[in-house]
Amino acid sequence: MAALGRQWLLVSIALWLLVIGSAVAVVNVTHLNRQTFARWQKLQVEKQQLEVRWQQLLLEESTWATHSRVAQVAQKKLGMELPKAADVIVVRP
């Protein structure tokens, strides 16, 4: 009878240790989940900021590449002008 009581005590202790270990694992996983979620939220904000910056850069690029802008820079900085109709020579193959 004493052996059965001792065996029951060992099983109870083992089960309690497993329950405590499981609780610690749940707490750890919950903590890691919160950390990961917080990092994900920060990355989402950074992604939105990068998308806004990308749109601004695309707009700036389209502004710099417009024909009127290119013509303006060619005239002011390079001293280029549109040729007169009499100066244009059409070469046909």
mmCIF file with all atom_site columns, C-alpha atoms in Angstrom:
data_model
loop_
_atom_site.group_PDB
_atom_site.id
_atom_site.type_symbol
_atom_site.label_atom_id
_atom_site.label_alt_id
_atom_site.label_comp_id
_atom_site.label_asym_id
_atom_site.label_entity_id
_atom_site.label_seq_id
_atom_site.pdbx_PDB_ins_code
_atom_site.Cartn_x
_atom_site.Cartn_y
_atom_site.Cartn_z
_atom_site.occupancy
_atom_site.B_iso_or_equiv
_atom_site.pdbx_formal_charge
_atom_site.auth_seq_id
_atom_site.auth_comp_id
_atom_site.auth_asym_id
_atom_site.auth_atom_id
_atom_site.pdbx_PDB_model_num
ATOM 1  C CA . MET A 1 1  ? 0.000  0.000  0.000   1.00 0.00 ? 1  MET A CA 1
ATOM 2  C CA . ALA A 1 2  ? 2.849  2.369  0.791   1.00 0.00 ? 2  ALA A CA 1
ATOM 3  C CA . ALA A 1 3  ? 4.368  1.692  -2.617  1.00 0.00 ? 3  ALA A CA 1
ATOM 4  C CA . LEU A 1 4  ? 1.091  2.662  -4.273  1.00 0.00 ? 4  LEU A CA 1
ATOM 5  C CA . GLY A 1 5  ? 0.946  5.903  -2.259  1.00 0.00 ? 5  GLY A CA 1
ATOM 6  C CA . ARG A 1 6  ? 4.554  6.695  -3.134  1.00 0.00 ? 6  ARG A CA 1
ATOM 7  C CA . GLN A 1 7  ? 3.915  5.959  -6.809  1.00 0.00 ? 7  GLN A CA 1
ATOM 8  C CA . TRP A 1 8  ? 0.827  8.204  -6.740  1.00 0.00 ? 8  TRP A CA 1
ATOM 9  C CA . LEU A 1 9  ? 2.903  10.985 -5.158  1.00 0.00 ? 9  LEU A CA 1
ATOM 10 C CA . LEU A 1 10 ? 5.585  10.717 -7.868  1.00 0.00 ? 10 LEU A CA 1
ATOM 11 C CA . VAL A 1 11 ? 2.955  10.801 -10.625 1.00 0.00 ? 11 VAL A CA 1
ATOM 12 C CA . SER A 1 12 ? 1.320  13.840 -9.004  1.00 0.00 ? 12 SER A CA 1
ATOM 13 C CA . ILE A 1 13 ? 4.650  15.658 -8.734  1.00 0.00 ? 13 ILE A CA 1
ATOM 14 C CA . ALA A 1 14 ? 5.492  14.823 -12.348 1.00 0.00 ? 14 ALA A CA 1
ATOM 15 C CA . LEU A 1 15 ? 2.104  16.080 -13.509 1.00 0.00 ? 15 LEU A CA 1
ATOM 16 C CA . TRP A 1 16 ? 2.492  19.304 -11.532 1.00 0.00 ? 16 TRP A CA 1
ATOM 17 C CA . LEU A 1 17 ? 5.929  19.857 -13.040 1.00 0.00 ? 17 LEU A CA 1
ATOM 18 C CA . LEU A 1 18 ? 4.476  19.314 -16.506 1.00 0.00 ? 18 LEU A CA 1
ATOM 19 C CA . VAL A 1 19 ? 1.653  21.779 -15.787 1.00 0.00 ? 19 VAL A CA 1
ATOM 20 C CA . ILE A 1 20 ? 4.123  24.390 -14.536 1.00 0.00 ? 20 ILE A CA 1
ATOM 21 C CA . GLY A 1 21 ? 6.398  23.797 -17.538 1.00 0.00 ? 21 GLY A CA 1
ATOM 22 C CA . SER A 1 22 ? 3.428  24.145 -19.853 1.00 0.00 ? 22 SER A CA 1
ATOM 23 C CA . ALA A 1 23 ? 2.404  27.406 -18.159 1.00 0.00 ? 23 ALA A CA 1
ATOM 24 C CA . VAL A 1 24 ? 5.927  28.793 -18.527 1.00 0.00 ? 24 VAL A CA 1
ATOM 25 C CA . ALA A 1 25 ? 5.917  27.806 -22.199 1.00 0.00 ? 25 ALA A CA 1
ATOM 26 C CA . VAL A 1 26 ? 2.568  29.566 -22.729 1.00 0.00 ? 26 VAL A CA 1
ATOM 27 C CA . VAL A 1 27 ? 3.888  32.724 -21.074 1.00 0.00 ? 27 VAL A CA 1
ATOM 28 C CA . ASN A 1 28 ? 7.041  32.599 -23.202 1.00 0.00 ? 28 ASN A CA 1
ATOM 29 C CA . VAL A 1 29 ? 5.133  32.074 -26.454 1.00 0.00 ? 29 VAL A CA 1
ATOM 30 C CA . THR A 1 30 ? 2.712  34.879 -25.568 1.00 0.00 ? 30 THR A CA 1
ATOM 31 C CA . HIS A 1 31 ? 5.644  37.211 -24.905 1.00 0.00 ? 31 HIS A CA 1
ATOM 32 C CA . LEU A 1 32 ? 7.313  36.279 -28.199 1.00 0.00 ? 32 LEU A CA 1
ATOM 33 C CA . ASN A 1 33 ? 4.005  36.751 -30.006 1.00 0.00 ? 33 ASN A CA 1
ATOM 34 C CA . ARG A 1 34 ? 3.616  40.252 -28.590 1.00 0.00 ? 34 ARG A CA 1
ATOM 35 C CA . GLN A 1 35 ? 7.185  41.155 -29.541 1.00 0.00 ? 35 GLN A CA 1
ATOM 36 C CA . THR A 1 36 ? 6.667  39.846 -33.057 1.00 0.00 ? 36 THR A CA 1
ATOM 37 C CA . PHE A 1 37 ? 3.382  41.708 -33.424 1.00 0.00 ? 37 PHE A CA 1
ATOM 38 C CA . ALA A 1 38 ? 4.951  44.963 -32.223 1.00 0.00 ? 38 ALA A CA 1
ATOM 39 C CA . ARG A 1 39 ? 7.797  44.517 -34.732 1.00 0.00 ? 39 ARG A CA 1
ATOM 40 C CA . TRP A 1 40 ? 5.266  43.766 -37.480 1.00 0.00 ? 40 TRP A CA 1
ATOM 41 C CA . GLN A 1 41 ? 3.360  46.968 -36.681 1.00 0.00 ? 41 GLN A CA 1
ATOM 42 C CA . LYS A 1 42 ? 6.575  49.005 -36.870 1.00 0.00 ? 42 LYS A CA 1
ATOM 43 C CA . LEU A 1 43 ? 7.408  47.403 -40.204 1.00 0.00 ? 43 LEU A CA 1
ATOM 44 C CA . GLN A 1 44 ? 3.915  48.193 -41.505 1.00 0.00 ? 44 GLN A CA 1
ATOM 45 C CA . VAL A 1 45 ? 4.403  51.874 -40.616 1.00 0.00 ? 45 VAL A CA 1
ATOM 46 C CA . GLU A 1 46 ? 7.834  51.847 -42.264 1.00 0.00 ? 46 GLU A CA 1
ATOM 47 C CA . LYS A 1 47 ? 6.340  50.190 -45.353 1.00 0.00 ? 47 LYS A CA 1
ATOM 48 C CA . GLN A 1 48 ? 3.686  52.904 -45.607 1.00 0.00 ? 48 GLN A CA 1
ATOM 49 C CA . GLN A 1 49 ? 6.318  55.616 -45.258 1.00 0.00 ? 49 GLN A CA 1
ATOM 50 C CA . LEU A 1 50 ? 8.446  53.991 -47.948 1.00 0.00 ? 50 LEU A CA 1
ATOM 51 C CA . GLU A 1 51 ? 5.446  53.717 -50.268 1.00 0.00 ? 51 GLU A CA 1
ATOM 52 C CA . VAL A 1 52 ? 4.694  57.422 -49.789 1.00 0.00 ? 52 VAL A CA 1
ATOM 53 C CA . ARG A 1 53 ? 8.350  58.271 -50.469 1.00 0.00 ? 53 ARG A CA 1
ATOM 54 C CA . TRP A 1 54 ? 8.316  56.054 -53.568 1.00 0.00 ? 54 TRP A CA 1
ATOM 55 C CA . GLN A 1 55 ? 5.252  57.866 -54.902 1.00 0.00 ? 55 GLN A CA 1
ATOM 56 C CA . GLN A 1 56 ? 6.951  61.205 -54.271 1.00 0.00 ? 56 GLN A CA 1
ATOM 57 C CA . LEU A 1 57 ? 10.052 60.054 -56.132 1.00 0.00 ? 57 LEU A CA 1
ATOM 58 C CA . LEU A 1 58 ? 7.982  58.812 -59.063 1.00 0.00 ? 58 LEU A CA 1
ATOM 59 C CA . LEU A 1 59 ? 6.223  62.166 -59.226 1.00 0.00 ? 59 LEU A CA 1
ATOM 60 C CA . GLU A 1 60 ? 9.546  63.995 -59.041 1.00 0.00 ? 60 GLU A CA 1
ATOM 61 C CA . GLU A 1 61 ? 11.005 61.776 -61.756 1.00 0.00 ? 61 GLU A CA 1
ATOM 62 C CA . SER A 1 62 ? 8.040  62.403 -64.044 1.00 0.00 ? 62 SER A CA 1
ATOM 63 C CA . THR A 1 63 ? 8.386  66.144 -63.428 1.00 0.00 ? 63 THR A CA 1
ATOM 64 C CA . TRP A 1 64 ? 12.090 66.132 -64.276 1.00 0.00 ? 64 TRP A CA 1
ATOM 65 C CA . ALA A 1 65 ? 11.529 64.018 -67.378 1.00 0.00 ? 65 ALA A CA 1
ATOM 66 C CA . THR A 1 66 ? 8.737  66.059 -69.000 1.00 0.00 ? 66 THR A CA 1
ATOM 67 C CA . HIS A 1 67 ? 9.464  67.350 -72.479 1.00 0.00 ? 67 HIS A CA 1
ATOM 68 C CA . SER A 1 68 ? 8.997  70.956 -71.419 1.00 0.00 ? 68 SER A CA 1
ATOM 69 C CA . ARG A 1 69 ? 11.489 70.531 -68.564 1.00 0.00 ? 69 ARG A CA 1
ATOM 70 C CA . VAL A 1 70 ? 14.049 68.883 -70.850 1.00 0.00 ? 70 VAL A CA 1
ATOM 71 C CA . ALA A 1 71 ? 13.588 71.640 -73.441 1.00 0.00 ? 71 ALA A CA 1
ATOM 72 C CA . GLN A 1 72 ? 13.924 74.318 -70.763 1.00 0.00 ? 72 GLN A CA 1
ATOM 73 C CA . VAL A 1 73 ? 17.176 72.835 -69.430 1.00 0.00 ? 73 VAL A CA 1
ATOM 74 C CA . ALA A 1 74 ? 18.518 72.397 -72.970 1.00 0.00 ? 74 ALA A CA 1
ATOM 75 C CA . GLN A 1 75 ? 17.832 76.057 -73.749 1.00 0.00 ? 75 GLN A CA 1
ATOM 76 C CA . LYS A 1 76 ? 19.059 77.589 -70.493 1.00 0.00 ? 76 LYS A CA 1
ATOM 77 C CA . LYS A 1 77 ? 22.014 75.425 -69.521 1.00 0.00 ? 77 LYS A CA 1
ATOM 78 C CA . LEU A 1 78 ? 23.205 74.129 -72.870 1.00 0.00 ? 78 LEU A CA 1
ATOM 79 C CA . GLY A 1 79 ? 22.217 77.050 -75.097 1.00 0.00 ? 79 GLY A CA 1
ATOM 80 C CA . MET A 1 80 ? 20.300 74.782 -77.464 1.00 0.00 ? 80 MET A CA 1
ATOM 81 C CA . GLU A 1 81 ? 17.455 76.007 -79.661 1.00 0.00 ? 81 GLU A CA 1
ATOM 82 C CA . LEU A 1 82 ? 14.913 74.423 -81.940 1.00 0.00 ? 82 LEU A CA 1
ATOM 83 C CA . PRO A 1 83 ? 16.156 74.577 -85.529 1.00 0.00 ? 83 PRO A CA 1
ATOM 84 C CA . LYS A 1 84 ? 14.266 76.697 -88.015 1.00 0.00 ? 84 LYS A CA 1
ATOM 85 C CA . ALA A 1 85 ? 12.298 74.887 -90.689 1.00 0.00 ? 85 ALA A CA 1
ATOM 86 C CA . ALA A 1 86 ? 14.818 75.952 -93.331 1.00 0.00 ? 86 ALA A CA 1
ATOM 87 C CA . ASP A 1 87 ? 17.651 74.375 -91.318 1.00 0.00 ? 87 ASP A CA 1
ATOM 88 C CA . VAL A 1 88 ? 15.977 70.957 -91.066 1.00 0.00 ? 88 VAL A CA 1
ATOM 89 C CA . ILE A 1 89 ? 17.221 68.371 -93.542 1.00 0.00 ? 89 ILE A CA 1
ATOM 90 C CA . VAL A 1 90 ? 15.159 65.212 -93.980 1.00 0.00 ? 90 VAL A CA 1
ATOM 91 C CA . VAL A 1 91 ? 17.189 62.176 -94.957 1.00 0.00 ? 91 VAL A CA 1
ATOM 92 C CA . ARG A 1 92 ? 15.269 59.368 -96.611 1.00 0.00 ? 92 ARG A CA 1
ATOM 93 C CA . PRO A 1 93 ? 16.665 55.866 -97.001 1.00 0.00 ? 93 PRO A CA 1
#
